[in-house]
Amino acid sequence: MALRDERVTLAHGGGGKAMRDLIEEVFTSVFQPPGMEDQARLSAEALTEPGAKLAFTTDSFVVTPLEFPGGDIGKIAVCGTVNDLAVGGARPLWLSAAFIIEEGTEIALLRRIVATMVREAEAAGVRIVTGDTKVVGRGGCDGVFVTTAGVGVIPPGRVMAAERVRPGDVAIVNGVLGDHGATILAARGDLSISSAIKSDCASLGHLMEAVIAAAPQARAARDLTRGGLASALNEIAEAAGCGIEISEADLPLRAEVVGTCEILGLDPLYLANEGRVVVFVPPEEAQAALTAMRAFAEGRNAVVIGQAVSAHAGQVRMKTALGGARIVDMLVGEQLPRIC
């Protein structure tokens, strides 16, 4: 083992032997990318079916703290990129991973993050095939930042987009909401909040494939990350040119999440999730979609929360538990910083 340092130094980003030792022992020996060139060389076999399309996405992850109950920044990086592909109807195949590492970061922490990424990639059926590392001085970042890009394939004839949602379509979520946001809030320790909640962080590619197979006319899906359910529904309503109505009584929320939000003056509809998705399907396919979701651990608590309507186009409204109604706006500003 050539790498004997316990912490990252600026030499590990200098382009010499120290950098090569870090890359080989912490990253490539675990990721095992095909070849050691400056680019990944991908097979074209996935596009042999006439009409298939490539899907490509990228994202950056800056969560604080880097490790938390239910996951770490590496797990979020893989899940977030896989899910961005899956909700658009793509089958995720390949990922890249670039790391910006602060001087002084523990090598052991990097090893744990990388190990998590490999486990999650294997579970999601994707490969991490290329990447990059940069080291910045102390204070240049919060320990580790990760940027991932993902490539997937959309089968011929499959079209999922928010603009396809029509009045009458049913909105389904695959489980309880707000766990990730509440977990990060408690993990920071700033407000002396203790909680047994774990992040919902999960890759949803397999779940989405099952839903689309069961409900082939599925219109659109969104993963409920920053801005939570409320922001995702507003994006869909605006793109589709229709209204959306949800029921507060039908929203799957843990009592602990609701209680935390009440104490801090937060709204759980805006809390970030890392393993939750809202899917719109025609009403005749709603039960099939629910059954498909519930076959997975990540969808065991899937429920219908509302539907698209022809009234109040571009606006989301919620029927409250008291029988009234309120407008659910897009999130303005931030409830919590560095959530994903």
GROMACS .gro file of C-alpha atoms in nm:
model
  340
    1MET     CA    1   0.000   0.000   0.000
    2ALA     CA    2   0.168   0.321  -0.119
    3LEU     CA    3  -0.080   0.561   0.044
    4ARG     CA    4   0.026   0.603   0.409
    5ASP     CA    5  -0.124   0.946   0.481
    6GLU     CA    6  -0.423   0.971   0.713
    7ARG     CA    7  -0.542   1.304   0.573
    8VAL     CA    8  -0.553   1.470   0.234
    9THR     CA    9  -0.281   1.727   0.167
   10LEU     CA   10  -0.237   1.969  -0.120
   11ALA     CA   11   0.024   1.730  -0.261
   12HIS     CA   12  -0.259   1.487  -0.331
   13GLY     CA   13  -0.386   1.734  -0.591
   14GLY     CA   14  -0.050   1.830  -0.737
   15GLY     CA   15  -0.035   1.588  -1.028
   16GLY     CA   16   0.252   1.376  -0.898
   17LYS     CA   17   0.297   1.044  -0.720
   18ALA     CA   18   0.092   1.147  -0.414
   19MET     CA   19  -0.205   1.224  -0.635
   20ARG     CA   20  -0.169   0.900  -0.825
   21ASP     CA   21  -0.150   0.702  -0.500
   22LEU     CA   22  -0.471   0.869  -0.375
   23ILE     CA   23  -0.658   0.808  -0.699
   24GLU     CA   24  -0.547   0.448  -0.740
   25GLU     CA   25  -0.589   0.331  -0.379
   26VAL     CA   26  -0.903   0.523  -0.279
   27PHE     CA   27  -1.094   0.554  -0.607
   28THR     CA   28  -1.001   0.343  -0.910
   29SER     CA   29  -0.915   0.029  -0.712
   30VAL     CA   30  -1.271   0.035  -0.579
   31PHE     CA   31  -1.465   0.175  -0.876
   32GLN     CA   32  -1.266  -0.044  -1.119
   33PRO     CA   33  -1.345   0.160  -1.432
   34PRO     CA   34  -1.281  -0.010  -1.769
   35GLY     CA   35  -0.930   0.104  -1.861
   36MET     CA   36  -0.728   0.396  -1.726
   37GLU     CA   37  -0.765   0.650  -2.004
   38ASP     CA   38  -0.892   1.008  -1.973
   39GLN     CA   39  -1.240   0.909  -2.086
   40ALA     CA   40  -1.481   0.620  -2.055
   41ARG     CA   41  -1.546   0.421  -2.371
   42LEU     CA   42  -1.905   0.309  -2.368
   43SER     CA   43  -2.063   0.025  -2.558
   44ALA     CA   44  -2.315   0.116  -2.828
   45GLU     CA   45  -2.511  -0.205  -2.773
   46ALA     CA   46  -2.766  -0.023  -2.560
   47LEU     CA   47  -2.871   0.179  -2.865
   48THR     CA   48  -2.915  -0.109  -3.106
   49GLU     CA   49  -3.294  -0.100  -3.070
   50PRO     CA   50  -3.433   0.137  -3.338
   51GLY     CA   51  -3.572   0.453  -3.184
   52ALA     CA   52  -3.384   0.425  -2.854
   53LYS     CA   53  -3.251   0.755  -2.715
   54LEU     CA   54  -2.967   0.850  -2.484
   55ALA     CA   55  -3.051   1.038  -2.166
   56PHE     CA   56  -2.781   1.246  -1.998
   57THR     CA   57  -2.789   1.430  -1.665
   58THR     CA   58  -2.548   1.594  -1.421
   59ASP     CA   59  -2.568   1.712  -1.062
   60SER     CA   60  -2.352   1.835  -0.774
   61PHE     CA   61  -2.380   1.738  -0.408
   62VAL     CA   62  -2.276   1.950  -0.110
   63VAL     CA   63  -2.459   1.799   0.189
   64THR     CA   64  -2.357   1.883   0.546
   65PRO     CA   65  -2.280   1.668   0.741
   66LEU     CA   66  -2.112   1.433   0.496
   67GLU     CA   67  -2.235   1.125   0.685
   68PHE     CA   68  -2.580   1.095   0.843
   69PRO     CA   69  -2.827   0.824   0.949
   70GLY     CA   70  -2.927   0.633   0.636
   71GLY     CA   71  -2.648   0.745   0.407
   72ASP     CA   72  -2.368   0.982   0.316
   73ILE     CA   73  -2.276   1.220   0.036
   74GLY     CA   74  -2.163   0.927  -0.181
   75LYS     CA   75  -2.497   0.751  -0.157
   76ILE     CA   76  -2.684   1.072  -0.237
   77ALA     CA   77  -2.460   1.131  -0.539
   78VAL     CA   78  -2.539   0.791  -0.690
   79CYS     CA   79  -2.908   0.789  -0.596
   80GLY     CA   80  -2.968   1.146  -0.709
   81THR     CA   81  -2.819   1.090  -1.053
   82VAL     CA   82  -2.984   0.751  -1.104
   83ASN     CA   83  -3.320   0.897  -1.005
   84ASP     CA   84  -3.287   1.196  -1.238
   85LEU     CA   85  -3.252   0.951  -1.525
   86ALA     CA   86  -3.522   0.711  -1.406
   87VAL     CA   87  -3.800   0.969  -1.362
   88GLY     CA   88  -3.754   1.064  -1.728
   89GLY     CA   89  -3.812   0.705  -1.835
   90ALA     CA   90  -3.446   0.617  -1.889
   91ARG     CA   91  -3.271   0.301  -1.779
   92PRO     CA   92  -2.957   0.425  -1.597
   93LEU     CA   93  -2.634   0.262  -1.714
   94TRP     CA   94  -2.319   0.467  -1.650
   95LEU     CA   95  -2.205   0.734  -1.407
   96SER     CA   96  -1.906   0.964  -1.371
   97ALA     CA   97  -1.792   1.096  -1.033
   98ALA     CA   98  -1.576   1.403  -0.970
   99PHE     CA   99  -1.454   1.493  -0.621
  100ILE     CA  100  -1.345   1.829  -0.481
  101ILE     CA  101  -1.165   1.749  -0.156
  102GLU     CA  102  -1.062   1.992   0.115
  103GLU     CA  103  -0.710   1.973   0.249
  104GLY     CA  104  -0.717   1.791   0.583
  105THR     CA  105  -1.004   1.556   0.498
  106GLU     CA  106  -0.957   1.212   0.649
  107ILE     CA  107  -0.856   0.944   0.399
  108ALA     CA  108  -1.071   0.698   0.595
  109LEU     CA  109  -1.377   0.918   0.532
  110LEU     CA  110  -1.305   0.915   0.159
  111ARG     CA  111  -1.278   0.537   0.164
  112ARG     CA  112  -1.618   0.509   0.336
  113ILE     CA  113  -1.781   0.743   0.084
  114VAL     CA  114  -1.636   0.552  -0.212
  115ALA     CA  115  -1.740   0.217  -0.066
  116THR     CA  116  -2.095   0.346  -0.025
  117MET     CA  117  -2.100   0.466  -0.385
  118VAL     CA  118  -1.992   0.126  -0.515
  119ARG     CA  119  -2.254  -0.058  -0.310
  120GLU     CA  120  -2.530   0.176  -0.425
  121ALA     CA  121  -2.420   0.163  -0.788
  122GLU     CA  122  -2.425  -0.217  -0.781
  123ALA     CA  123  -2.773  -0.216  -0.625
  124ALA     CA  124  -2.894   0.031  -0.889
  125GLY     CA  125  -2.744  -0.167  -1.178
  126VAL     CA  126  -2.510   0.110  -1.294
  127ARG     CA  127  -2.130   0.141  -1.330
  128ILE     CA  128  -1.908   0.431  -1.228
  129VAL     CA  129  -1.684   0.444  -1.534
  130THR     CA  130  -1.485   0.768  -1.513
  131GLY     CA  131  -1.410   1.053  -1.274
  132ASP     CA  132  -1.178   1.323  -1.146
  133THR     CA  133  -1.030   1.455  -0.820
  134LYS     CA  134  -0.924   1.803  -0.716
  135VAL     CA  135  -0.779   1.912  -0.381
  136VAL     CA  136  -0.841   2.265  -0.250
  137GLY     CA  137  -0.693   2.442   0.050
  138ARG     CA  138  -0.851   2.452   0.394
  139GLY     CA  139  -1.175   2.648   0.381
  140GLY     CA  140  -1.208   2.595   0.006
  141CYS     CA  141  -1.504   2.359   0.050
  142ASP     CA  142  -1.693   2.176   0.324
  143GLY     CA  143  -1.482   1.860   0.333
  144VAL     CA  144  -1.595   1.695   0.010
  145PHE     CA  145  -1.808   1.805  -0.283
  146VAL     CA  146  -1.916   1.543  -0.538
  147THR     CA  147  -2.032   1.604  -0.895
  148THR     CA  148  -2.181   1.316  -1.087
  149ALA     CA  149  -2.309   1.275  -1.441
  150GLY     CA  150  -2.521   0.989  -1.564
  151VAL     CA  151  -2.604   0.829  -1.898
  152GLY     CA  152  -2.903   0.606  -1.959
  153VAL     CA  153  -3.113   0.478  -2.244
  154ILE     CA  154  -3.480   0.555  -2.310
  155PRO     CA  155  -3.647   0.263  -2.489
  156PRO     CA  156  -3.821   0.339  -2.818
  157GLY     CA  157  -4.173   0.475  -2.781
  158ARG     CA  158  -4.132   0.571  -2.415
  159VAL     CA  159  -4.214   0.937  -2.350
  160MET     CA  160  -4.244   1.085  -2.002
  161ALA     CA  161  -4.268   1.460  -1.954
  162ALA     CA  162  -4.458   1.697  -1.726
  163GLU     CA  163  -4.634   1.855  -2.022
  164ARG     CA  164  -4.813   1.523  -2.085
  165VAL     CA  165  -5.012   1.536  -1.759
  166ARG     CA  166  -5.386   1.577  -1.821
  167PRO     CA  167  -5.686   1.658  -1.596
  168GLY     CA  168  -5.799   1.340  -1.424
  169ASP     CA  169  -5.450   1.189  -1.400
  170VAL     CA  170  -5.372   1.052  -1.055
  171ALA     CA  171  -5.071   1.159  -0.845
  172ILE     CA  172  -4.892   0.882  -0.653
  173VAL     CA  173  -4.595   0.904  -0.414
  174ASN     CA  174  -4.392   0.599  -0.319
  175GLY     CA  175  -4.362   0.659   0.055
  176VAL     CA  176  -4.343   0.887   0.356
  177LEU     CA  177  -4.225   1.241   0.291
  178GLY     CA  178  -3.959   1.462   0.448
  179ASP     CA  179  -3.744   1.197   0.617
  180HIS     CA  180  -3.422   1.312   0.449
  181GLY     CA  181  -3.470   1.679   0.536
  182ALA     CA  182  -3.560   1.598   0.896
  183THR     CA  183  -3.262   1.361   0.925
  184ILE     CA  184  -3.012   1.622   0.804
  185LEU     CA  185  -3.159   1.882   1.038
  186ALA     CA  186  -3.117   1.652   1.338
  187ALA     CA  187  -2.771   1.530   1.228
  188ARG     CA  188  -2.629   1.882   1.228
  189GLY     CA  189  -2.688   1.912   1.601
  190ASP     CA  190  -2.737   2.289   1.585
  191LEU     CA  191  -3.083   2.282   1.744
  192SER     CA  192  -3.044   1.999   1.999
  193ILE     CA  193  -3.301   1.788   1.815
  194SER     CA  194  -3.269   1.412   1.856
  195SER     CA  195  -3.451   1.177   1.623
  196ALA     CA  196  -3.456   0.812   1.519
  197ILE     CA  197  -3.552   0.904   1.162
  198LYS     CA  198  -3.320   0.791   0.882
  199SER     CA  199  -3.277   0.944   0.539
  200ASP     CA  200  -3.499   0.795   0.267
  201CYS     CA  201  -3.201   0.800   0.028
  202ALA     CA  202  -3.253   0.527  -0.234
  203SER     CA  203  -3.209   0.457  -0.604
  204LEU     CA  204  -3.545   0.423  -0.778
  205GLY     CA  205  -3.448   0.295  -1.123
  206HIS     CA  206  -3.584  -0.057  -1.067
  207LEU     CA  207  -3.902   0.078  -0.908
  208MET     CA  208  -3.965   0.316  -1.200
  209GLU     CA  209  -3.913   0.037  -1.454
  210ALA     CA  210  -4.174  -0.173  -1.273
  211VAL     CA  211  -4.420   0.118  -1.258
  212ILE     CA  212  -4.383   0.192  -1.630
  213ALA     CA  213  -4.428  -0.176  -1.715
  214ALA     CA  214  -4.746  -0.189  -1.505
  215ALA     CA  215  -4.875   0.152  -1.616
  216PRO     CA  216  -4.744   0.201  -1.972
  217GLN     CA  217  -4.934   0.527  -2.013
  218ALA     CA  218  -4.758   0.687  -1.715
  219ARG     CA  219  -4.740   1.057  -1.797
  220ALA     CA  220  -4.460   1.205  -1.587
  221ALA     CA  221  -4.254   1.166  -1.272
  222ARG     CA  222  -4.037   1.387  -1.052
  223ASP     CA  223  -3.800   1.296  -0.772
  224LEU     CA  224  -3.877   1.509  -0.467
  225THR     CA  225  -3.536   1.654  -0.382
  226ARG     CA  226  -3.473   2.023  -0.306
  227GLY     CA  227  -3.804   2.202  -0.263
  228GLY     CA  228  -3.981   1.876  -0.178
  229LEU     CA  229  -4.323   1.766  -0.298
  230ALA     CA  230  -4.458   2.121  -0.324
  231SER     CA  231  -4.195   2.242  -0.570
  232ALA     CA  232  -4.220   1.927  -0.784
  233LEU     CA  233  -4.598   1.959  -0.813
  234ASN     CA  234  -4.574   2.327  -0.904
  235GLU     CA  235  -4.324   2.248  -1.180
  236ILE     CA  236  -4.558   1.984  -1.322
  237ALA     CA  237  -4.867   2.204  -1.299
  238GLU     CA  238  -4.691   2.488  -1.482
  239ALA     CA  239  -4.554   2.264  -1.757
  240ALA     CA  240  -4.883   2.079  -1.807
  241GLY     CA  241  -5.103   2.392  -1.799
  242CYS     CA  242  -5.346   2.232  -1.557
  243GLY     CA  243  -5.417   2.252  -1.185
  244ILE     CA  244  -5.325   1.994  -0.922
  245GLU     CA  245  -5.526   1.916  -0.611
  246ILE     CA  246  -5.391   1.713  -0.320
  247SER     CA  247  -5.539   1.608   0.012
  248GLU     CA  248  -5.362   1.677   0.340
  249ALA     CA  249  -5.526   1.369   0.494
  250ASP     CA  250  -5.368   1.148   0.228
  251LEU     CA  251  -5.010   1.275   0.262
  252PRO     CA  252  -4.781   1.009   0.413
  253LEU     CA  253  -4.594   1.189   0.693
  254ARG     CA  254  -4.431   1.055   1.008
  255ALA     CA  255  -4.545   1.212   1.333
  256GLU     CA  256  -4.178   1.286   1.413
  257VAL     CA  257  -4.136   1.484   1.090
  258VAL     CA  258  -4.457   1.679   1.148
  259GLY     CA  259  -4.355   1.751   1.507
  260THR     CA  260  -4.009   1.872   1.406
  261CYS     CA  261  -4.160   2.102   1.146
  262GLU     CA  262  -4.412   2.244   1.394
  263ILE     CA  263  -4.137   2.324   1.644
  264LEU     CA  264  -3.921   2.499   1.385
  265GLY     CA  265  -4.194   2.662   1.178
  266LEU     CA  266  -4.119   2.453   0.868
  267ASP     CA  267  -4.358   2.298   0.617
  268PRO     CA  268  -4.298   1.926   0.549
  269LEU     CA  269  -4.423   1.972   0.191
  270TYR     CA  270  -4.099   2.158   0.119
  271LEU     CA  271  -3.858   1.921   0.295
  272ALA     CA  272  -3.609   1.748   0.067
  273ASN     CA  273  -3.633   1.376  -0.007
  274GLU     CA  274  -3.370   1.153  -0.168
  275GLY     CA  275  -3.573   0.840  -0.233
  276ARG     CA  276  -3.920   0.971  -0.309
  277VAL     CA  277  -4.094   1.027  -0.639
  278VAL     CA  278  -4.434   1.153  -0.752
  279VAL     CA  279  -4.576   0.980  -1.059
  280PHE     CA  280  -4.880   1.086  -1.262
  281VAL     CA  281  -5.075   0.807  -1.433
  282PRO     CA  282  -5.419   0.783  -1.595
  283PRO     CA  283  -5.685   0.683  -1.339
  284GLU     CA  284  -5.740   0.343  -1.499
  285GLU     CA  285  -5.373   0.256  -1.439
  286ALA     CA  286  -5.345   0.391  -1.084
  287GLN     CA  287  -5.403   0.061  -0.905
  288ALA     CA  288  -5.152  -0.120  -1.126
  289ALA     CA  289  -4.892   0.150  -1.055
  290LEU     CA  290  -4.955   0.128  -0.680
  291THR     CA  291  -4.921  -0.250  -0.683
  292ALA     CA  292  -4.593  -0.225  -0.876
  293MET     CA  293  -4.451   0.030  -0.632
  294ARG     CA  294  -4.554  -0.167  -0.324
  295ALA     CA  295  -4.355  -0.467  -0.444
  296PHE     CA  296  -4.036  -0.275  -0.357
  297ALA     CA  297  -3.911  -0.177  -0.012
  298GLU     CA  298  -3.883   0.182  -0.137
  299GLY     CA  299  -4.250   0.180  -0.241
  300ARG     CA  300  -4.412  -0.022   0.036
  301ASN     CA  301  -4.601   0.285   0.161
  302ALA     CA  302  -4.706   0.417  -0.181
  303VAL     CA  303  -5.034   0.610  -0.181
  304VAL     CA  304  -5.250   0.829  -0.404
  305ILE     CA  305  -5.227   1.190  -0.285
  306GLY     CA  306  -5.433   1.377  -0.545
  307GLN     CA  307  -5.498   1.441  -0.910
  308ALA     CA  308  -5.461   1.686  -1.195
  309VAL     CA  309  -5.766   1.906  -1.262
  310SER     CA  310  -5.880   2.148  -1.530
  311ALA     CA  311  -5.940   2.431  -1.279
  312HIS     CA  312  -5.682   2.685  -1.155
  313ALA     CA  313  -5.428   2.604  -1.427
  314GLY     CA  314  -5.065   2.612  -1.315
  315GLN     CA  315  -5.159   2.617  -0.947
  316VAL     CA  316  -5.140   2.353  -0.673
  317ARG     CA  317  -5.407   2.349  -0.403
  318MET     CA  318  -5.442   2.131  -0.095
  319LYS     CA  319  -5.761   2.029   0.081
  320THR     CA  320  -5.674   2.072   0.448
  321ALA     CA  321  -5.763   1.839   0.732
  322LEU     CA  322  -6.012   2.102   0.854
  323GLY     CA  323  -6.202   2.092   0.526
  324GLY     CA  324  -6.072   2.416   0.379
  325ALA     CA  325  -5.825   2.468   0.097
  326ARG     CA  326  -5.495   2.650   0.059
  327ILE     CA  327  -5.260   2.729  -0.223
  328VAL     CA  328  -4.931   2.537  -0.216
  329ASP     CA  329  -4.676   2.769  -0.374
  330MET     CA  330  -4.328   2.699  -0.508
  331LEU     CA  331  -4.063   2.721  -0.238
  332VAL     CA  332  -3.917   3.071  -0.207
  333GLY     CA  333  -3.561   3.077  -0.074
  334GLU     CA  334  -3.440   2.787   0.142
  335GLN     CA  335  -3.575   2.603   0.443
  336LEU     CA  336  -3.239   2.433   0.506
  337PRO     CA  337  -2.899   2.490   0.341
  338ARG     CA  338  -2.677   2.212   0.202
  339ILE     CA  339  -2.944   1.945   0.207
  340CYS     CA  340  -2.828   1.744  -0.096
   0.00000   0.00000   0.00000
